[in-house]
Amino acid sequence: MSEHNDAVLLYHNPETTAHELLVDSQRRTDVAVQQRVMSLMEENPGVTMKLVTRSELLRCSEMARQLSEQGEKGLRLEDIKKEVSSRQGDVLNYFMVAKEIGASDIHGTTLPGLTRIEMRVHGELETISELAEEDGNAQAATIILSMCDVTEPQFYAGRKQDGRVAAKFLRKVGLFGARYSHTPTADGLHFVMRVIPDDGDVVPTLEKLGFLPEQIRLIKRILRLPEGLIILSGPTGAGKSTTLRACSDLYLERTRYKKRLLTVEDPPEGRIRGAIQTPILCDKADEAEVRRAWERALSSALRLDPDAILPGELRDLISILAGIFAAQTGHLVLTTLHANSAFSIPERMITMGANAGLVADAQLLIGLISQRLVQVLCPHCRVPWSVKKDQITPEEREYLEKYCSVEGICQPENLHFRNEAGCPACRKAVVIGGKQVATVGQGVSGRSVVAEVVRPDTMLFRLLIQEGKEAAKAYWLSELGGITRRIHLLHKLNAGLVDPLDADLIVPLDEDEVTLSVSDPVTSSSDINTALIERLALVIAASVREGLKQGVEDAIKAGITAGIAALKEVA
């Protein structure tokens, strides 16, 4: 079993039975090689990295290939042909259930003697059914061999595989798309299907997604700019693709559908009316081929006369540079990047190899959005603070009273909490084969965005590069009217929409205190300015009085010198 991109090989050593990460010593400084090494080390904790010669790398790669062919014969469609129809029916049934209960993903995990099927509903995994181990393996094989139109011709349980479920199956259950991925585990196989519902041309508005009016106004202003990069960040499952669709819809509507928006997605995650949506078609098992397919698609996109481009993701340095080039040549570019905050987006681009001077350009990087999704409470059974405050621990109560008390934004008495038992309005029965097998959604009615939206200017980038994220964020709050994720969350908490203890696991309530030198970004900027002015006035007045004893000129010099010294000390 091996994974490599010419210079990197994840190798199972047959002599030691250990996994080793072999790296071509001549290419160890390449940015792409370093990124691949970091990715594989994250996916395979505990793996040992070894620098080897090119010839040694090729020898081990060939040995791994031979061992794979000898020990793992791929399963072909004809091997399971008799079972295909019924297995396809089982998979389609899971798709139908996922759509009915609003699940975003279907998980299957095979263990010795058992397969557990789970669905992610409102961000939480719920066990839906349990099958025999062989049934889980058979379902995974059926999906790869008979239900995907972009995948390999054989099923390998012993290594990672990806695929895209064919449209002819999705239409039967009212889905727009579904992508499949599996990986071997210590006990068997783990497979996941991302479910993309077909909502037609109906794209959720930014209001419906949960953005604040001030944030929506700022996003609309950014979308009026003729060119530049707009980048969304957030973890997998944070709703980035949906927000991109909403922004795309706003752009096309503003231009009265007289501009061309072209997307490059893997796969397209919902229809965008008026856009040309293109998928990535390649062998997903070959990382190098996937990278080349993205490069070809992005290069081709610029030759198709677009006004705006939506690459689904900035995956590596090549795609970052392609996005920058598109923005520099007069295109609006909307895309995503894995980063943990809006201010980490430029930093991430730089660590991936982009030039800092190129990235830190307010005419190039015109919009930074970081978002998370928090659960929305069922309005019919949520529990008020007056009831819950005596049921939580003293530590939890003290924590909420401290961080949910912001004048004019949030007060603890307005908080509400999740009813774990739920009620008839929020509980959803899961029915398979005419039998209820589970109940999901207790106490929750959906999910909502918590975000920070930044339109950078030159000073923000200067502070970011020279002094770091804290200085840039403080400037954004004091001079650009920034709203942090925590403040956005507090608005929802004060409205009783979100459970503060659950939301704290997504957006920590003390996040601003940790990332800034001040605890309250709403009032801190004015307090700092007032304190600075008062201090300067006192220092300068005292110096002037002392200087007057020597003469007017000396008094002026003393005042200026003292003022400069005080400014340096505060800074």
Coordinates of C-alpha atoms in Angstrom, one line a residue:
M1 CA 0.0 0.0 0.0
S2 CA 1.6 3.3 -1.0
E3 CA 0.9 6.9 -1.7
H4 CA 3.3 9.2 -3.4
N5 CA 3.7 12.2 -5.7
D6 CA 7.0 11.3 -7.3
A7 CA 9.0 12.4 -4.3
V8 CA 7.1 11.1 -1.4
L9 CA 6.0 7.5 -0.6
L10 CA 4.0 6.2 2.3
Y11 CA 5.5 2.7 2.5
H12 CA 4.6 -0.4 4.5
N13 CA 8.0 -2.0 5.2
P14 CA 7.5 -5.8 4.9
E15 CA 10.6 -6.4 7.0
T16 CA 9.6 -4.3 10.0
T17 CA 5.8 -4.2 9.4
A18 CA 6.0 -0.5 10.1
H19 CA 4.8 2.4 8.0
E20 CA 7.5 4.8 6.8
L21 CA 7.3 8.1 5.0
L22 CA 10.1 8.0 2.4
V23 CA 11.1 11.4 1.0
D24 CA 13.5 12.1 -2.0
S25 CA 16.4 13.8 -0.3
Q26 CA 17.1 15.9 -3.4
R27 CA 13.6 17.4 -3.3
R28 CA 13.0 17.8 0.4
T29 CA 13.0 21.6 0.1
D30 CA 10.3 21.7 -2.6
V31 CA 7.1 23.4 -1.3
A32 CA 4.8 20.8 -2.9
V33 CA 6.9 18.0 -1.4
Q34 CA 6.8 19.6 2.1
Q35 CA 3.0 20.1 1.8
R36 CA 2.5 16.5 0.9
V37 CA 4.7 15.3 3.7
M38 CA 2.8 17.5 6.2
S39 CA -0.6 16.1 4.9
L40 CA 0.5 12.5 5.1
M41 CA 1.9 12.9 8.6
E42 CA -1.4 14.4 9.7
E43 CA -3.3 11.5 8.2
N44 CA -0.9 8.9 9.6
P45 CA 0.1 10.0 13.2
G46 CA 3.2 8.2 14.4
V47 CA 4.6 7.5 10.9
T48 CA 8.4 7.7 10.7
M49 CA 9.9 10.0 8.0
K50 CA 13.1 8.9 6.2
L51 CA 15.2 10.8 3.6
V52 CA 16.3 8.4 0.9
T53 CA 17.9 8.6 -2.6
R54 CA 15.7 8.7 -5.7
S55 CA 16.7 5.2 -6.7
E56 CA 15.8 3.8 -3.2
L57 CA 12.4 5.6 -3.5
L58 CA 11.7 4.0 -6.8
R59 CA 12.8 0.6 -5.6
C60 CA 10.4 0.7 -2.6
S61 CA 7.6 2.0 -4.8
E62 CA 8.0 -0.9 -7.2
M63 CA 8.2 -3.4 -4.3
A64 CA 5.0 -1.9 -2.8
R65 CA 3.3 -2.3 -6.2
Q66 CA 4.3 -5.9 -6.5
L67 CA 3.2 -6.8 -3.0
S68 CA -0.2 -5.0 -3.6
E69 CA -0.8 -7.1 -6.8
Q70 CA 0.2 -10.3 -5.0
G71 CA -1.7 -9.8 -1.8
E72 CA -4.8 -7.7 -2.8
K73 CA -6.6 -8.5 -5.9
G74 CA -9.2 -5.8 -6.7
L75 CA -12.9 -6.8 -6.7
R76 CA -14.6 -6.4 -10.1
L77 CA -18.2 -5.8 -11.0
E78 CA -18.7 -9.3 -12.3
D79 CA -17.7 -10.7 -8.8
I80 CA -20.8 -9.2 -7.2
K81 CA -23.2 -8.9 -10.1
K82 CA -25.9 -11.1 -8.6
E83 CA -26.1 -8.8 -5.5
V84 CA -25.8 -5.5 -7.3
S85 CA -29.5 -4.6 -7.7
S86 CA -30.5 -5.3 -4.1
R87 CA -27.4 -3.6 -2.8
Q88 CA -28.1 -0.5 -4.9
G89 CA -31.6 -0.4 -3.5
D90 CA -30.2 -0.4 0.0
V91 CA -27.8 2.5 -0.8
L92 CA -30.6 4.5 -2.5
N93 CA -32.8 3.9 0.6
Y94 CA -30.0 5.4 2.8
F95 CA -29.9 8.4 0.4
M96 CA -33.7 8.9 0.7
V97 CA -33.5 8.7 4.5
A98 CA -30.6 11.2 4.6
K99 CA -32.6 13.6 2.4
E100 CA -35.7 13.3 4.6
I101 CA -33.9 14.0 7.9
G102 CA -31.6 16.6 6.5
A103 CA -28.4 14.6 6.9
S104 CA -25.2 16.0 5.3
D105 CA -23.2 12.8 5.4
I106 CA -23.7 9.1 5.6
H107 CA -20.9 7.1 7.5
G108 CA -20.3 3.4 7.3
T109 CA -17.8 1.7 9.6
T110 CA -17.0 -2.0 9.4
L111 CA -15.8 -3.7 12.6
P112 CA -15.2 -7.4 13.4
G113 CA -18.7 -8.9 12.9
L114 CA -20.5 -5.6 12.5
T115 CA -21.1 -2.6 10.2
R116 CA -22.4 0.6 11.8
I117 CA -24.3 3.1 9.6
E118 CA -24.4 6.7 10.9
M119 CA -25.8 10.0 9.5
R120 CA -24.6 13.5 10.4
V121 CA -27.7 15.5 11.3
H122 CA -27.2 19.2 12.4
G123 CA -23.5 18.4 12.7
E124 CA -24.0 15.4 15.0
L125 CA -23.5 11.7 14.1
E126 CA -26.5 9.6 14.8
T127 CA -26.5 5.8 14.6
I128 CA -29.2 4.7 12.0
S129 CA -28.7 1.0 11.7
E130 CA -26.3 -1.9 12.3
L131 CA -25.5 -4.6 9.7
A132 CA -23.3 -7.6 9.4
E133 CA -19.6 -6.9 8.6
E134 CA -19.9 -8.5 5.1
D135 CA -23.0 -6.4 4.3
G136 CA -21.0 -3.2 4.9
N137 CA -18.2 -4.3 2.7
A138 CA -20.6 -5.4 0.0
Q139 CA -22.4 -2.0 0.0
A140 CA -19.1 -0.1 -0.3
A141 CA -18.1 -2.3 -3.2
T142 CA -21.4 -1.8 -4.9
I143 CA -21.1 1.9 -4.7
I144 CA -17.6 2.0 -6.3
L145 CA -18.2 -0.7 -8.9
S146 CA -21.8 0.1 -10.1
M147 CA -22.9 3.5 -8.9
C148 CA -20.0 5.9 -9.5
D149 CA -19.2 7.5 -12.9
V150 CA -15.9 8.9 -11.8
T151 CA -13.8 6.3 -10.0
E152 CA -11.5 3.3 -10.5
P153 CA -12.8 0.1 -12.3
Q154 CA -11.9 -2.0 -9.2
F155 CA -12.8 -1.9 -5.5
Y156 CA -9.9 -2.1 -3.1
A157 CA -10.8 -2.3 0.6
G158 CA -7.1 -2.1 1.5
R159 CA -6.4 1.4 0.3
K160 CA -8.1 4.7 0.0
Q161 CA -10.6 5.3 -2.9
D162 CA -12.9 8.1 -4.0
G163 CA -15.8 8.3 -6.4
R164 CA -18.7 10.4 -7.6
V165 CA -22.2 8.8 -7.6
A166 CA -23.7 8.9 -11.1
A167 CA -26.6 11.4 -11.7
K168 CA -28.9 8.6 -12.9
F169 CA -29.0 7.2 -9.3
L170 CA -29.2 10.7 -7.7
R171 CA -32.2 11.7 -9.7
K172 CA -34.2 8.8 -8.3
V173 CA -33.9 10.2 -4.8
G174 CA -33.9 13.9 -5.5
L175 CA -30.3 14.6 -4.8
F176 CA -28.0 17.0 -6.7
G177 CA -24.8 15.2 -5.9
A178 CA -23.0 12.7 -3.7
R179 CA -19.4 11.9 -3.4
Y180 CA -17.9 8.7 -1.9
S181 CA -14.6 8.2 -0.1
H182 CA -13.2 5.3 1.9
T183 CA -10.1 4.4 3.9
P184 CA -8.9 1.2 5.5
T185 CA -8.9 1.2 9.3
A186 CA -7.3 -1.0 12.0
D187 CA -10.5 -3.0 12.3
G188 CA -11.9 -2.9 8.7
L189 CA -13.2 -0.1 6.5
H190 CA -14.6 3.4 6.9
F191 CA -16.6 4.9 4.1
V192 CA -18.4 8.3 3.9
M193 CA -20.9 9.7 1.4
R194 CA -21.4 13.5 1.3
V195 CA -25.0 14.1 0.4
I196 CA -25.9 17.3 -1.6
P197 CA -29.6 17.9 -1.8
D198 CA -31.2 19.2 -5.0
D199 CA -32.8 22.5 -4.1
G200 CA -33.1 23.5 -7.8
D201 CA -32.2 27.2 -8.4
V202 CA -33.3 28.2 -5.0
V203 CA -30.1 29.4 -3.3
P204 CA -30.4 30.4 0.4
T205 CA -29.9 34.1 1.1
L206 CA -27.2 35.4 3.3
E207 CA -30.0 36.5 5.7
K208 CA -31.3 32.9 5.8
L209 CA -27.9 31.5 6.4
G210 CA -27.5 33.7 9.5
F211 CA -25.3 36.6 8.6
L212 CA -25.8 39.9 10.4
P213 CA -27.2 42.9 8.4
E214 CA -23.9 44.8 8.8
Q215 CA -22.0 41.7 7.4
I216 CA -24.4 41.4 4.5
R217 CA -23.9 45.1 3.6
L218 CA -20.2 44.6 3.6
I219 CA -20.3 41.4 1.5
K220 CA -22.5 43.2 -1.1
R221 CA -20.0 46.1 -1.2
I222 CA -17.1 43.6 -1.8
L223 CA -19.1 41.9 -4.6
R224 CA -19.5 45.2 -6.3
L225 CA -15.7 45.4 -6.9
P226 CA -14.7 44.5 -10.5
E227 CA -11.8 42.2 -9.6
G228 CA -10.0 40.6 -6.7
L229 CA -9.9 37.5 -4.5
I230 CA -12.7 36.7 -2.1
I231 CA -11.7 33.8 0.2
L232 CA -13.9 31.8 2.6
S233 CA -12.3 29.8 5.4
G234 CA -13.6 27.2 7.8
P235 CA -13.4 23.5 8.6
T236 CA -15.1 20.8 6.5
G237 CA -18.9 20.9 7.0
A238 CA -18.9 24.6 7.9
G239 CA -21.2 25.6 5.1
K240 CA -18.6 27.3 2.9
S241 CA -19.9 26.0 -0.4
T242 CA -23.5 27.2 0.5
T243 CA -22.1 30.7 1.3
L244 CA -20.2 30.7 -2.0
R245 CA -23.5 29.8 -3.8
A246 CA -25.2 32.7 -2.0
C247 CA -22.5 35.1 -3.0
S248 CA -22.5 33.9 -6.6
D249 CA -26.2 34.4 -6.7
L250 CA -25.8 38.0 -5.5
Y251 CA -23.1 38.7 -8.0
L252 CA -25.1 37.3 -11.0
E253 CA -28.3 39.1 -9.8
R254 CA -26.4 42.4 -9.4
T255 CA -25.0 42.1 -12.9
R256 CA -28.5 41.2 -14.3
Y257 CA -27.0 37.9 -15.5
K258 CA -25.1 39.7 -18.2
K259 CA -21.7 38.5 -16.8
R260 CA -20.3 35.0 -17.0
L261 CA -19.5 33.1 -13.8
L262 CA -17.6 29.9 -14.3
T263 CA -17.1 27.4 -11.5
V264 CA -14.4 24.6 -11.1
E265 CA -15.7 22.2 -8.4
D266 CA -14.9 18.7 -7.1
P267 CA -17.8 18.0 -7.3
P268 CA -20.4 20.9 -7.9
E269 CA -22.3 21.3 -4.6
G270 CA -25.6 22.7 -5.8
R271 CA -27.0 24.6 -8.7
I272 CA -26.1 28.2 -9.3
R273 CA -28.6 29.8 -11.7
G274 CA -26.8 31.6 -14.6
A275 CA -23.4 30.0 -13.9
I276 CA -21.4 27.5 -16.0
Q277 CA -20.5 24.7 -13.5
T278 CA -17.7 22.3 -14.4
P279 CA -16.6 19.3 -12.4
I280 CA -13.0 17.9 -12.0
L281 CA -12.8 14.6 -13.9
C282 CA -9.8 12.4 -13.1
D283 CA -8.5 9.3 -11.3
K284 CA -9.1 10.4 -7.7
A285 CA -6.8 7.7 -6.4
D286 CA -3.8 9.4 -8.1
E287 CA -2.9 12.5 -6.1
A288 CA -0.6 13.7 -8.8
E289 CA -3.4 13.3 -11.4
V290 CA -5.8 15.2 -9.2
R291 CA -3.4 18.1 -9.0
R292 CA -2.8 18.1 -12.7
A293 CA -6.6 18.0 -13.3
W294 CA -7.0 21.1 -11.1
E295 CA -4.2 22.9 -12.9
R296 CA -5.7 22.1 -16.3
A297 CA -9.2 23.2 -15.2
L298 CA -8.1 26.5 -13.8
S299 CA -5.9 27.2 -16.8
S300 CA -8.7 26.3 -19.2
A301 CA -11.2 28.5 -17.2
L302 CA -9.3 31.6 -18.1
R303 CA -9.6 30.8 -21.8
L304 CA -13.4 30.5 -21.6
D305 CA -13.9 34.3 -21.4
P306 CA -15.3 34.4 -17.8
D307 CA -15.9 37.6 -15.8
A308 CA -15.9 35.8 -12.5
I309 CA -14.4 32.4 -11.5
L310 CA -15.3 30.1 -8.6
P311 CA -12.6 27.5 -8.0
G312 CA -14.1 25.3 -5.2
E313 CA -10.8 25.3 -3.2
L314 CA -7.3 26.7 -3.1
R315 CA -5.6 23.3 -2.7
D316 CA -1.9 24.2 -3.1
L317 CA 0.5 26.8 -4.4
I318 CA -0.4 26.2 -8.0
S319 CA -4.1 26.9 -7.4
I320 CA -3.3 29.9 -5.2
L321 CA -1.1 31.4 -8.0
A322 CA -3.8 30.6 -10.5
G323 CA -6.3 32.5 -8.4
I324 CA -4.0 35.4 -8.0
F325 CA -3.3 35.5 -11.7
A326 CA -7.0 35.5 -12.5
A327 CA -7.6 38.4 -10.0
Q328 CA -4.7 40.4 -11.4
T329 CA -6.1 40.0 -15.0
G330 CA -9.4 41.6 -14.2
H331 CA -11.5 38.7 -12.8
L332 CA -13.5 38.4 -9.6
V333 CA -12.5 35.1 -7.9
L334 CA -14.6 33.5 -5.2
T335 CA -13.0 30.5 -3.5
T336 CA -12.3 28.6 -0.2
L337 CA -9.2 27.8 1.8
H338 CA -8.6 25.8 4.9
A339 CA -7.6 28.3 7.6
N340 CA -8.8 28.8 11.2
S341 CA -9.7 32.5 11.0
A342 CA -10.1 35.3 8.5
F343 CA -6.7 36.8 9.5
S344 CA -5.1 33.4 9.1
I345 CA -6.0 33.3 5.4
P346 CA -3.1 35.5 4.1
E347 CA -0.8 33.7 6.5
R348 CA -1.8 30.3 5.2
M349 CA -1.3 31.5 1.6
I350 CA 2.2 32.6 2.5
T351 CA 3.1 29.4 4.3
M352 CA 1.9 27.5 1.2
G353 CA 4.5 29.3 -0.8
A354 CA 2.9 32.6 -2.1
N355 CA 4.9 35.7 -1.9
A356 CA 4.0 37.9 1.1
G357 CA 4.2 41.1 -0.9
L358 CA 1.9 39.6 -3.5
V359 CA -0.7 38.5 -1.0
A360 CA -0.8 41.6 1.2
D361 CA -2.4 43.8 -1.5
A362 CA -5.8 45.4 -0.7
Q363 CA -6.7 45.5 -4.4
L364 CA -5.9 41.8 -4.8
L365 CA -7.3 40.2 -1.6
I366 CA -10.5 42.1 -1.3
G367 CA -12.6 39.9 1.0
L368 CA -11.8 37.5 3.9
I369 CA -14.6 35.5 5.5
S370 CA -14.3 32.9 8.2
Q371 CA -17.3 31.0 9.3
R372 CA -18.6 28.2 11.5
L373 CA -22.0 26.6 11.9
V374 CA -23.9 26.4 15.2
Q375 CA -27.0 24.6 16.0
V376 CA -30.3 26.5 16.2
L377 CA -32.6 25.6 19.1
C378 CA -36.1 24.3 18.7
P379 CA -38.2 27.3 19.6
H380 CA -40.9 25.1 21.0
C381 CA -38.9 23.2 23.7
R382 CA -35.8 25.3 24.4
V383 CA -35.0 25.7 28.1
P384 CA -34.7 29.3 29.5
W385 CA -31.8 30.6 31.7
S386 CA -34.2 30.9 34.7
V387 CA -34.6 27.1 34.7
K388 CA -31.2 26.0 33.5
K389 CA -28.9 28.2 35.7
D390 CA -29.5 25.9 38.7
Q391 CA -28.9 22.8 36.7
I392 CA -25.4 23.6 35.3
T393 CA -22.2 23.5 37.3
P394 CA -21.0 26.6 39.2
E395 CA -18.0 26.8 36.9
E396 CA -20.3 26.8 33.8
R397 CA -22.6 29.4 35.3
E398 CA -19.6 31.7 36.2
Y399 CA -18.2 31.2 32.7
L400 CA -21.4 32.2 31.0
E401 CA -22.1 35.1 33.3
K402 CA -18.6 36.5 32.5
Y403 CA -18.5 36.0 28.7
C404 CA -22.2 36.5 27.9
S405 CA -22.4 39.9 29.5
V406 CA -21.8 42.6 27.0
E407 CA -23.8 45.8 27.3
G408 CA -26.2 46.3 24.4
I409 CA -25.4 42.9 22.9
C410 CA -26.0 40.0 25.3
Q411 CA -27.1 39.3 28.9
P412 CA -27.2 35.9 30.6
E413 CA -30.9 36.2 31.5
N414 CA -31.7 36.0 27.8
L415 CA -29.9 32.7 27.2
H416 CA -31.7 29.5 26.3
F417 CA -30.5 25.9 26.2
R418 CA -31.2 22.7 24.3
N419 CA -33.9 20.3 25.5
E420 CA -32.1 17.0 25.0
A421 CA -35.4 15.1 24.9
G422 CA -36.8 17.3 22.2
C423 CA -40.5 17.6 21.4
P424 CA -42.9 16.6 18.6
A425 CA -41.9 19.7 16.6
C426 CA -38.2 18.8 16.4
R427 CA -37.9 15.0 16.8
K428 CA -37.6 13.2 13.5
A429 CA -38.3 9.5 13.1
V430 CA -35.9 7.5 10.9
V431 CA -37.9 4.8 9.1
I432 CA -36.1 2.0 7.1
G433 CA -38.1 -0.8 5.5
G434 CA -41.3 0.4 7.2
K435 CA -39.8 0.2 10.6
Q436 CA -38.7 3.0 12.9
V437 CA -35.0 2.5 13.7
A438 CA -34.0 5.7 15.3
T439 CA -35.0 9.3 16.4
V440 CA -32.9 12.3 15.5
G441 CA -32.9 16.1 15.9
Q442 CA -34.0 16.3 19.5
G443 CA -34.0 20.0 20.6
V444 CA -32.5 21.3 17.4
S445 CA -34.2 22.9 14.3
G446 CA -31.2 23.5 12.0
R447 CA -27.9 25.3 11.9
S448 CA -26.8 28.9 11.4
V449 CA -23.6 30.8 10.4
V450 CA -21.3 32.5 12.9
A451 CA -18.8 34.5 10.9
E452 CA -16.3 37.4 10.6
V453 CA -16.2 39.3 7.4
V454 CA -13.2 41.5 6.6
R455 CA -12.6 43.9 3.7
P456 CA -8.8 44.5 4.2
D457 CA -7.2 47.9 3.5
T458 CA -3.6 48.8 3.1
M459 CA -3.0 49.6 6.7
L460 CA -4.5 46.3 7.8
F461 CA -2.1 44.4 5.6
R462 CA 0.8 46.5 6.8
L463 CA 0.0 45.7 10.4
L464 CA -0.6 42.0 9.6
I465 CA 2.8 41.6 7.9
Q466 CA 4.9 43.8 10.2
E467 CA 3.2 43.3 13.6
G468 CA 1.1 40.1 13.3
K469 CA -2.6 39.1 13.5
E470 CA -3.3 40.6 16.8
A471 CA -2.4 44.1 15.7
A472 CA -4.3 43.7 12.4
K473 CA -7.4 42.5 14.2
A474 CA -7.3 45.3 16.8
Y475 CA -7.1 47.8 13.9
W476 CA -10.0 46.1 12.1
L477 CA -12.1 46.3 15.2
S478 CA -11.3 49.9 16.1
E479 CA -11.0 51.5 12.7
L480 CA -13.0 49.3 10.3
G481 CA -16.0 48.4 12.5
G482 CA -15.1 44.7 12.6
I483 CA -17.4 42.2 14.1
T484 CA -15.7 39.1 15.5
R485 CA -17.2 35.6 15.5
R486 CA -17.7 35.8 19.2
I487 CA -19.7 39.0 18.9
H488 CA -21.8 37.5 16.1
L489 CA -22.4 34.5 18.3
L490 CA -23.5 36.7 21.2
H491 CA -26.2 38.3 19.1
K492 CA -27.6 34.8 18.5
L493 CA -27.3 33.9 22.2
N494 CA -29.1 37.0 23.3
A495 CA -32.0 36.1 20.9
G496 CA -32.2 32.7 22.4
L497 CA -31.4 31.0 19.2
V498 CA -28.3 29.0 20.2
D499 CA -27.3 27.0 23.3
P500 CA -24.2 28.8 24.7
L501 CA -22.5 25.6 26.1
D502 CA -22.9 23.8 22.8
A503 CA -21.8 26.9 20.8
D504 CA -18.7 27.3 23.0
L505 CA -17.4 24.1 21.5
I506 CA -17.6 25.7 18.0
V507 CA -16.7 29.3 18.7
P508 CA -15.2 29.6 22.2
L509 CA -16.8 32.4 24.2
D510 CA -13.4 33.6 25.4
E511 CA -11.9 33.6 21.9
D512 CA -11.5 37.4 21.8
E513 CA -9.8 37.4 25.1
V514 CA -7.4 34.8 23.9
T515 CA -6.6 36.4 20.5
L516 CA -6.6 40.0 21.6
S517 CA -4.9 41.9 24.4
V518 CA -8.3 43.2 25.5
S519 CA -11.3 41.2 26.7
D520 CA -14.1 43.2 25.0
P521 CA -13.6 44.2 21.4
V522 CA -16.9 46.2 21.4
T523 CA -15.7 48.8 23.8
S524 CA -12.0 48.3 23.9
S525 CA -11.0 50.6 21.1
S526 CA -12.6 53.8 22.5
D527 CA -11.3 52.9 26.0
I528 CA -7.7 52.6 24.6
N529 CA -8.0 55.9 22.7
T530 CA -9.3 57.8 25.7
A531 CA -6.6 56.4 28.0
L532 CA -3.9 57.2 25.5
I533 CA -5.2 60.8 25.1
E534 CA -5.4 61.3 28.8
R535 CA -1.9 60.0 29.4
L536 CA -0.4 62.1 26.6
A537 CA -2.1 65.2 28.0
L538 CA -0.7 64.6 31.5
V539 CA 2.8 63.8 30.3
I540 CA 3.0 66.7 27.9
A541 CA 1.5 69.2 30.4
A542 CA 4.0 68.2 33.1
S543 CA 6.9 68.5 30.6
V544 CA 5.8 71.9 29.4
R545 CA 5.5 73.2 32.9
E546 CA 9.1 72.0 33.6
G547 CA 10.3 73.4 30.3
L548 CA 8.8 76.9 30.9
K549 CA 11.3 77.4 33.6
Q550 CA 14.0 77.3 30.9
G551 CA 12.1 79.2 28.3
V552 CA 9.3 78.8 25.7
E553 CA 11.5 77.0 23.1
D554 CA 12.7 74.5 25.6
A555 CA 9.1 74.0 26.8
I556 CA 7.9 73.1 23.3
K557 CA 10.9 70.7 22.8
A558 CA 10.2 69.0 26.2
G559 CA 6.5 68.5 25.4
I560 CA 7.2 67.0 21.9
T561 CA 9.9 64.7 23.3
A562 CA 7.7 63.5 26.2
G563 CA 4.8 62.9 23.8
I564 CA 6.9 60.8 21.4
A565 CA 8.3 58.8 24.4
A566 CA 4.8 58.1 25.7
L567 CA 3.5 57.0 22.3
K568 CA 6.4 54.5 22.0
E569 CA 5.8 53.1 25.4
V570 CA 2.1 52.6 24.7
A571 CA 2.8 51.0 21.3

